[in-house]
PDB file of C-alpha atoms in Angstrom:
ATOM      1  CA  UNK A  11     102.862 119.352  93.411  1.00  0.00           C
ATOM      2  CA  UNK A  12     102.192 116.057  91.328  1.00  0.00           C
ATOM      3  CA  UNK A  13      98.696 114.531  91.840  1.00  0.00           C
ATOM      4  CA  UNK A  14      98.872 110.666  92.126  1.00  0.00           C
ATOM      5  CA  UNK A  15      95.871 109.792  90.344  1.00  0.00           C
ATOM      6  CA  UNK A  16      94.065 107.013  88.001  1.00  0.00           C
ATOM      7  CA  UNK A  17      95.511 108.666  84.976  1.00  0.00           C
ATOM      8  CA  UNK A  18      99.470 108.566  85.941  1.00  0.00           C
ATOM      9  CA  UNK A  19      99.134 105.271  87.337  1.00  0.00           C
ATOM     10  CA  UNK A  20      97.262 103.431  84.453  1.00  0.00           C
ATOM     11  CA  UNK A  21      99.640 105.812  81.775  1.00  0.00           C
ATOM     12  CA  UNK A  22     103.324 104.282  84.218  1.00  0.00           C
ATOM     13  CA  UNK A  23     101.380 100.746  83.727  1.00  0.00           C
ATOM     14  CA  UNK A  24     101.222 100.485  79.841  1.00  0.00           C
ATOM     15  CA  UNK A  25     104.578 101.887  79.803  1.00  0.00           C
ATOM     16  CA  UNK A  26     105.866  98.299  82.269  1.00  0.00           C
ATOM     17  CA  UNK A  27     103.742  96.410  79.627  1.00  0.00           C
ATOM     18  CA  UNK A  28     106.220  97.465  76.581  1.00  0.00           C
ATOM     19  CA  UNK A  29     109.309  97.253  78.809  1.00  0.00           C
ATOM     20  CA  UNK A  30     111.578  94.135  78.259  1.00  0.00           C
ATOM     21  CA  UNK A  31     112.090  94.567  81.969  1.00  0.00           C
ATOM     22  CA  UNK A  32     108.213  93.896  82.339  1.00  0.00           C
ATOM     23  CA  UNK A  33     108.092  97.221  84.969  1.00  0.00           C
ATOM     24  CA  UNK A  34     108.899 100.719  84.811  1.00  0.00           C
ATOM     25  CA  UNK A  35     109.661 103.833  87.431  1.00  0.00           C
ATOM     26  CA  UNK A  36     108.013 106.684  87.730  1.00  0.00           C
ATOM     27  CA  UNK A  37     110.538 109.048  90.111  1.00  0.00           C
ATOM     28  CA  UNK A  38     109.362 111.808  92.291  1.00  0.00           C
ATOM     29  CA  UNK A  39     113.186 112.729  93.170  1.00  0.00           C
ATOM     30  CA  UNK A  40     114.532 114.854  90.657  1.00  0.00           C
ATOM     31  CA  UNK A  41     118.153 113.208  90.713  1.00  0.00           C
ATOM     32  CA  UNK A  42     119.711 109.549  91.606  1.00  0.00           C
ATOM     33  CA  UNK A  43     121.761 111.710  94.177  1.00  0.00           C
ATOM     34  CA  UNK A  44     118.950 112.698  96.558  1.00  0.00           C
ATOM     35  CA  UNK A  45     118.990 111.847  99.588  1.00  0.00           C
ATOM     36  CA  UNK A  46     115.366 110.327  99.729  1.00  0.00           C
ATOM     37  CA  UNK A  47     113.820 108.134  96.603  1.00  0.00           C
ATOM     38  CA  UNK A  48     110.330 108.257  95.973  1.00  0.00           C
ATOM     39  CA  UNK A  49     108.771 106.495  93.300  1.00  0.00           C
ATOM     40  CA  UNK A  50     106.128 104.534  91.675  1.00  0.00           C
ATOM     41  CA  UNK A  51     107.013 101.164  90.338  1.00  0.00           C
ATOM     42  CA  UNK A  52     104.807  99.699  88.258  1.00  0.00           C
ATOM     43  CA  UNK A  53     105.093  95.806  87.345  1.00  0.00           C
ATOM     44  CA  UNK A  54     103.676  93.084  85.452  1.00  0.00           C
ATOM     45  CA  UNK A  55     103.855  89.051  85.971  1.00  0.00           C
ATOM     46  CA  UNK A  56     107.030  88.079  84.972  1.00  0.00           C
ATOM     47  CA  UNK A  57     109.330  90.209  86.385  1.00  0.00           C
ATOM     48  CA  UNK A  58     111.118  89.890  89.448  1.00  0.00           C
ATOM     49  CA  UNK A  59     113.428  92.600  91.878  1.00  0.00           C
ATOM     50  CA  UNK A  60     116.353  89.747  92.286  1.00  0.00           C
ATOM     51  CA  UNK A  61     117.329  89.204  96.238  1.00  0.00           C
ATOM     52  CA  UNK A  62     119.858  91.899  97.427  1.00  0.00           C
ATOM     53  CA  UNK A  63     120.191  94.139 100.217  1.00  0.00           C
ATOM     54  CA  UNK A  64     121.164  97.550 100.954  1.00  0.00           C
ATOM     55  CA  UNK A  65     123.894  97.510 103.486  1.00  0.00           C
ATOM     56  CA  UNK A  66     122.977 101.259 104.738  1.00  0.00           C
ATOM     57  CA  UNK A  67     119.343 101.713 104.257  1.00  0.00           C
ATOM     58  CA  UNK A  68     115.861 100.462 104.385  1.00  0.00           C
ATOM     59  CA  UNK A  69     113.262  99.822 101.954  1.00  0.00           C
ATOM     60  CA  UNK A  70     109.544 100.703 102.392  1.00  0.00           C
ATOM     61  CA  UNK A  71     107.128  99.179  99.604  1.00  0.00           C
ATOM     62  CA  UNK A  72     103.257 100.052  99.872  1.00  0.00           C
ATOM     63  CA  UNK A  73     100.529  98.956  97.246  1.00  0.00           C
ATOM     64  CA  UNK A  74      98.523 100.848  95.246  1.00  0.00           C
ATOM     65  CA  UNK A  75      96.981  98.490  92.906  1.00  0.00           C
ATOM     66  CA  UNK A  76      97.128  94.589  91.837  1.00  0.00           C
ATOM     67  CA  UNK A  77      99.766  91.743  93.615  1.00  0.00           C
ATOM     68  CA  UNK A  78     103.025  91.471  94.660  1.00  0.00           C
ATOM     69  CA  UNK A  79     105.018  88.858  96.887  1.00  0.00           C
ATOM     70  CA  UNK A  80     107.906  90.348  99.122  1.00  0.00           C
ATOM     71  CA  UNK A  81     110.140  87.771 100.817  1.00  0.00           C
ATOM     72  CA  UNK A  82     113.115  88.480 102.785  1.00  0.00           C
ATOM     73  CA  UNK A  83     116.250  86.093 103.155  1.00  0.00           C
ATOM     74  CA  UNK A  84     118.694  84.637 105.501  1.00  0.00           C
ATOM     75  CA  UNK A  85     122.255  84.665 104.441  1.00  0.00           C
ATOM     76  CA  UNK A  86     121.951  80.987 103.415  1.00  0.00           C
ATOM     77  CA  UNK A  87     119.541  82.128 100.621  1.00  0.00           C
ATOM     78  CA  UNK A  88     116.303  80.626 102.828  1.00  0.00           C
ATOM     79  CA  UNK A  89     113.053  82.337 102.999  1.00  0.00           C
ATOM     80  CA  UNK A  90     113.008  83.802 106.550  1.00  0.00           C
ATOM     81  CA  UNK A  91     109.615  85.938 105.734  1.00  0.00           C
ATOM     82  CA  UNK A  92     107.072  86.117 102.831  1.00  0.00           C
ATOM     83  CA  UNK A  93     104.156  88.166 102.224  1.00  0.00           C
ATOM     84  CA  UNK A  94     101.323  89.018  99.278  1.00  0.00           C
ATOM     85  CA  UNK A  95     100.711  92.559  99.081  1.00  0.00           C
ATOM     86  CA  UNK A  96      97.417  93.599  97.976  1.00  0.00           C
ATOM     87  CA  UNK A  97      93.832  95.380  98.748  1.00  0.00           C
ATOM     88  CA  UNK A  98      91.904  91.889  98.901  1.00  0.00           C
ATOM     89  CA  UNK A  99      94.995  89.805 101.238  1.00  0.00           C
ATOM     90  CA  UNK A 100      94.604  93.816 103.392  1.00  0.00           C
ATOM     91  CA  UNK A 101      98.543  93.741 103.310  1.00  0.00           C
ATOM     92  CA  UNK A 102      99.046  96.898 102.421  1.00  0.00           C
ATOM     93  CA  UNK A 103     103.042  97.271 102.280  1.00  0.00           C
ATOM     94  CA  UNK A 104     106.337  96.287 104.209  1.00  0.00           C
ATOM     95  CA  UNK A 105     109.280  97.953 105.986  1.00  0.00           C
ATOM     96  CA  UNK A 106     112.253  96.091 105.320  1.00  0.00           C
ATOM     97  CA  UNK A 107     115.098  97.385 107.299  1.00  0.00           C
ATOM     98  CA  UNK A 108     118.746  97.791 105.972  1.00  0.00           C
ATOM     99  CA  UNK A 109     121.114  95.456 105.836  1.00  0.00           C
ATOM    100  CA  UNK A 110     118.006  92.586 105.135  1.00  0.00           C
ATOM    101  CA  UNK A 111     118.120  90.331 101.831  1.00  0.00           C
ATOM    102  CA  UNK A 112     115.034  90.738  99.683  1.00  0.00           C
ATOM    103  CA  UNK A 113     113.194  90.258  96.330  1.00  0.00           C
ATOM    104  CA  UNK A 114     109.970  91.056  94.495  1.00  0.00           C
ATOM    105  CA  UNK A 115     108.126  88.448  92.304  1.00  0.00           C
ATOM    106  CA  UNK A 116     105.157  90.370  90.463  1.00  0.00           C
ATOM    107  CA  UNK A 117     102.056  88.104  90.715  1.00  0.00           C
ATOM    108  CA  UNK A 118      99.273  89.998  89.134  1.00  0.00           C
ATOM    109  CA  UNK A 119      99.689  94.114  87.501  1.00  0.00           C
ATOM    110  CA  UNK A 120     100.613  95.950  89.735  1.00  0.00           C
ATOM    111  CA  UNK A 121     101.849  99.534  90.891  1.00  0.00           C
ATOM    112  CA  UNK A 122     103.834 100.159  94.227  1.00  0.00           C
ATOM    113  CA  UNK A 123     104.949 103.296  95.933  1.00  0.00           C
ATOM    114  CA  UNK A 124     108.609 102.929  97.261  1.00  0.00           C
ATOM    115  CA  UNK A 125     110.577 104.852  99.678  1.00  0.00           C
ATOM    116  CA  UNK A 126     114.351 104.720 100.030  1.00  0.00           C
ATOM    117  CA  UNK A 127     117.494 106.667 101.298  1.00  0.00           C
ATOM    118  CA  UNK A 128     119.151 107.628  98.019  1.00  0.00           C
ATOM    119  CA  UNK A 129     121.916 107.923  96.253  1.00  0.00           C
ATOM    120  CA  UNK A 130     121.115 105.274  93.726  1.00  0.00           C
ATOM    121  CA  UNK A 131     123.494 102.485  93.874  1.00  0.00           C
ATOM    122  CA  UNK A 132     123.585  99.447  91.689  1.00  0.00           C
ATOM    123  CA  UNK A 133     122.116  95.899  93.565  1.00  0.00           C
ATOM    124  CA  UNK A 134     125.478  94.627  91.943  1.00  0.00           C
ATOM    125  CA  UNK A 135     127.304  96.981  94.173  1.00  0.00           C
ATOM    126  CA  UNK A 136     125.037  96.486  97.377  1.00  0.00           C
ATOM    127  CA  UNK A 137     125.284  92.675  97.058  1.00  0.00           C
ATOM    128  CA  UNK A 138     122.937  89.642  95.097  1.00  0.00           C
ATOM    129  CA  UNK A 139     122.132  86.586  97.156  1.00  0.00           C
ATOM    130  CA  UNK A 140     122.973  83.396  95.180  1.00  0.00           C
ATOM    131  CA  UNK A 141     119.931  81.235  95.933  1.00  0.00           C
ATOM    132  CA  UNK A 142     121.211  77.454  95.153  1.00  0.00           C
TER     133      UNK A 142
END
C-alpha cells in the first residue's frame, strides 16, 4: 500500500519545479501497459497538457492541491466547456469522456490525481487539435 500524504505530494512538487516540462508524474501503475493509470501529476504555472483526445477512453482529473483550468473542445478548436479546479472555486475534478478534445493550463501549483484506461499511448498518436 502507498500512503498519499503531505510528504509525497510536496517531495512530486519540487521535483515539477526543476522539470523543463514545469510538471512531473508520480505513477501508481507499475507499467505503461496496464490496463488502468493512476497517477499524481503535479504542475506548476507555465505548463500546459496541449488539446488532444483519446479516441477509446476517458479521462478523470480530481484536485488535491492549488489551480488548474480544464477546457474541452469542439472539433473546430472552440471552447465548448471550461472549468477552474480547486478547494476555494469547490470544483473538485472532471470526467471527460473518450473521444472529447481537451487541455490543461496550470494556473497556480498544483497536484492532481488522474485516472485513465492504459496502455500509454502518445497524444501524437491519439490526435492534437490545431487551435488557429
Amino acid at each position: 500500500m502507498k500512503l498519499i500524504d503531505e510528504s509525497l505530494i510536496n517531495d512530486l512538487a519540487e521535483e515539477a519545479k526543476k522539470s523543463p516540462r514545469l510538471r512531473m508524474n508520480y505513477n501508481f501503475h507499475q507499467s505503461l501497459d496496464e490496463k488502468c493509470h493512476r497517477l499524481l501529476n503535479a504542475l506548476e504555472p507555465g505548463t500546459q497538457i496541449p488539446v488532444h483526445h483519446h479516441p477509446d477512453k476517458g479521462e478523470t482529473f480530481i484536485i488535491l492541491r492549488g489551480k488548474v483550468k480544464v477546457s474541452t473542445y469542439n472539433d473546430n478548436g472552440e471552447v465548448v466547456e471550461s472549468y477552474i479546479l480547486s478547494h476555494e472555486s469547490g470544483q473538485y475534478g472532471v470526467d471527460i469522456p473518450k473521444n472529447v478534445w481537451h487541455g490543461l493550463e496550470c494556473l497556480e501549483p498544483a497536484v492532481m490525481m488522474e485516472c485513465k484506461a492504459g496502455p500509454f499511448v502518445e497524444h501524437e498518436v491519439d490526435g492534437i487539435l490545431k487551435l488557429i
